[in-house]
Amino acid sequence: MKKLMNLALPIMCIGASFANADAIENRIDVLLETMTIDQKVGQLALRDFGTYSAEQLPELKAQIRRGEVGGFLNVSFSSVDDNAFAELQKIAVEESPQGIPLIFGQDVIHGYETIFPIPLGQAASWNPELVKKGARIAAKEATTDGIRWTFAPMIDISHDPRWGRIAETLGEDPYLASVLGVAMTMGFQTDDPTRPDAMAASAKHFIGYGAAEAGRDYNAAYIPEARLRDIFLPPFKAAVDAGLMTIMSSYNTLNDIPATANKHALKTILRDEWGFDGFVVSDWNAVMEMLPHGFARDAKHAAELSANAGIDFEMYTDTYQKFLPELIEEGKFTEAKLDQAVRHMLRIKMRLGLWDNPYPRGNRDTVILSDEHRQAAREAARESFVLLKNDNSVLPLNKEAKIALVGPLANVPHEQLGTWIYNGDKKDSVSLVPALEQYLGGNESFTFVKGLEYSRDTSTQNFNKAVEAAQQADVIVYVGGEESILSGEGHSRADIALPGAQQELVKALSETGKPLVTVIMAGRPIELGPVLDQSDAIMMAWHPGTMAGPALVDVLYGDYSPVGRLPITWPKGEGQIPIYYNRMATGRPATEDNYTLIGDIEQGVFQHAPGNSSNHLDYGHEPEFPFGFGLTYSDVDYSNLVIPSSRVALGETIRASATVKNTGKVQTTEVVQLYIRDLVGTRTRPIRELKGFQRVTLAPGESQAIHFELPTEALAFHNQNMEKVTEPGDFELWIAKDAASGLKGRFTVYE
Ligand code: GLC
């Protein structure tokens, strides 16, 4: 083959012009003309470096030299010496036929080495700027090691806390997940992805993964088209519209068609309707998993199905390399489609400026785990905490109070990091015990007794020590929940209560009669059961990351008020799942007075006596805590809802405002939420839909008028003909502190 270096050289030396769209397309044209089919197919191979042994490296480098590798995942800094990126990249850029740089990707999900709260915890902040900042810091750290592409944000919508990956989501609501997903995307990419500290984002998992049946990971997802478009797709559409560079397909089937071969999703919606022009990568083994799905006969058939559906970059498996040339010869795939996939790849590599700067390396010593980054992680953790209960204002703690600190997760630097922390290390993680010692100037004013060795421990042998410590204390702080391994990929739970003997331990502590503060670290809402009444205060800390300890001290002692709001409905137990705020009314909406709870039903009554409405006799019809709920150390009063014009023409803007007043004694931040309800539609409509929110910080006694403007387009939904329309009619509106309360008004949209 004629050496093409001379051609490659001009391409390399004009990298700077790649920032220009036309220049990029022209350069891609030139490259495609010079590439053989094998070299084009090579660009579509994403190899998992972590799966190669030292003995396999020479052949791997030979593949790169032949232009047969498009990129790598998991070339983490710790796995090979400092030259790994440079060495592999140097072969690609200087020794391969076209000199096309490799792209290096990794799961930088909620931090690189400075670990931020799990995404579900970050979502509880309802703070786009904070989420964006966390992603920016993660990108600065990861690009220091040469990683320019992350497999995040994960913006699957899910209504099932049994699903282990709910921990990675940005909650149950399409509006909130859209706002935060865009923030995370832009934090990674910035508005100039050619920056050496920018990373291409990969929104995942496209599409419907969060609806896996029964929360069993990788399972079938059944989503009617209109619901797919109204609930599951919006966060991806928002990210694409904001400039998202890559998308990852998912393992699940969507209505019995694997998402990784789903032309309707990958081509009709993503490409034809949305105009997405980045590349689509398959999830780790998803192409070959079409065999066990029973959708592909063999590897060759899997390659044919995925490539024709629109998967550009094949992660981990090598069916494209093995079979695409053959499939083209057989007319089952075309070189035109191959060129299109390669174009998607090269376009993103050029938009990342990889030709200009193929060896980005920063200064690990000054960037990674810097004080600034740790401080940002502490702030993010603080803002993720959701105060669910605080009877008798047992929180904040008094610095003079003697504390009995109990629980399996109070002093476990690894567990507080949460799921998906490839590069996070417990040695850098600060737990509550050292943070308390530092804050209180020693450990005289608190006693720490684990009580249980780990979250699943069923042994009660150390309960007596914990109870003794509690009896000597003024206040008990229990820190329990789930070890990080109980959430995340492949870690779904059918029973979402506190694991092990934690409920028994909380009961024993509550029986001392001392004030009991329960702090939960987990990757999902936890069935509280008796813990709810046994605890005077309950705070959800999710898995808060590297700075969990200092952040917990900040909030438990009131230096900062908790400001988090639930990004997901909190069920009373798994028996209620799915339960979410934007549910349908049904023909028999349950109310407080149209059914009788199981404990109140008299014996021998007539069949209908308990009342027939949509509920559970034991759990009722309301969750434990509603979407958007969260207490603070103050209280905010809502008043004076004003809707200046209660009749709004189609195409105009609805305006509404309300006054919020901090009636407490400390500064607080309120997340003022705007909900609407479309009272009649050509499809039934949810009883509430979040359409806006504003965070406002109020000093004690301060009032502010909060104004919302909502174009009527924001009321649109997909009708039975799959047209996205706003239907004239009557609406209800709330300005509220959560999905179950608020000042209620009405307006009418007319044609
Ligand atoms: C995993 C996950 C995906 C991740 C990928 C690479 O199986 O499903 O979210 O990005 O493989 O690690």
mmCIF file of C-alpha atoms in Angstrom, residues 408-409 414-415 451-460 478 480-487 491 493 497-504:
data_model
loop_
_atom_site.group_PDB
_atom_site.id
_atom_site.type_symbol
_atom_site.label_atom_id
_atom_site.label_comp_id
_atom_site.label_asym_id
_atom_site.label_seq_id
_atom_site.Cartn_x
_atom_site.Cartn_y
_atom_site.Cartn_z
ATOM 1 C CA PRO A 408 -21.441 0.554 59.663
ATOM 2 C CA LEU A 409 -21.016 3.479 57.255
ATOM 3 C CA HIS A 414 -14.396 3.384 50.297
ATOM 4 C CA GLU A 415 -18.160 2.932 50.666
ATOM 5 C CA GLY A 451 -22.379 -1.702 66.023
ATOM 6 C CA LEU A 452 -22.266 -3.610 62.752
ATOM 7 C CA GLU A 453 -19.089 -4.387 60.782
ATOM 8 C CA TYR A 454 -20.625 -3.608 57.387
ATOM 9 C CA SER A 455 -24.022 -2.736 55.954
ATOM 10 C CA ARG A 456 -25.070 -6.374 55.377
ATOM 11 C CA ASP A 457 -23.793 -7.612 58.749
ATOM 12 C CA THR A 458 -26.457 -9.613 60.577
ATOM 13 C CA SER A 459 -24.503 -10.091 63.821
ATOM 14 C CA THR A 460 -25.971 -8.345 66.870
ATOM 15 C CA TYR A 478 -26.572 6.605 63.270
ATOM 16 C CA GLY A 480 -26.092 3.345 57.865
ATOM 17 C CA GLY A 481 -27.495 2.421 54.490
ATOM 18 C CA GLU A 482 -25.905 0.468 51.662
ATOM 19 C CA GLU A 483 -22.304 -0.402 50.884
ATOM 20 C CA SER A 484 -21.494 1.004 47.466
ATOM 21 C CA ILE A 485 -21.508 -2.479 45.906
ATOM 22 C CA LEU A 486 -25.250 -2.781 46.626
ATOM 23 C CA SER A 487 -25.983 -0.206 43.934
ATOM 24 C CA HIS A 491 -26.759 -4.675 41.538
ATOM 25 C CA ARG A 493 -32.360 -5.295 44.974
ATOM 26 C CA ALA A 497 -34.939 -1.892 53.153
ATOM 27 C CA LEU A 498 -31.787 -1.324 55.195
ATOM 28 C CA PRO A 499 -29.681 -4.472 54.675
ATOM 29 C CA GLY A 500 -28.394 -6.765 57.431
ATOM 30 C CA ALA A 501 -29.449 -6.126 61.037
ATOM 31 C CA GLN A 502 -29.507 -2.340 60.665
ATOM 32 C CA GLN A 503 -33.214 -2.016 61.466
ATOM 33 C CA GLU A 504 -32.642 -3.997 64.654
#
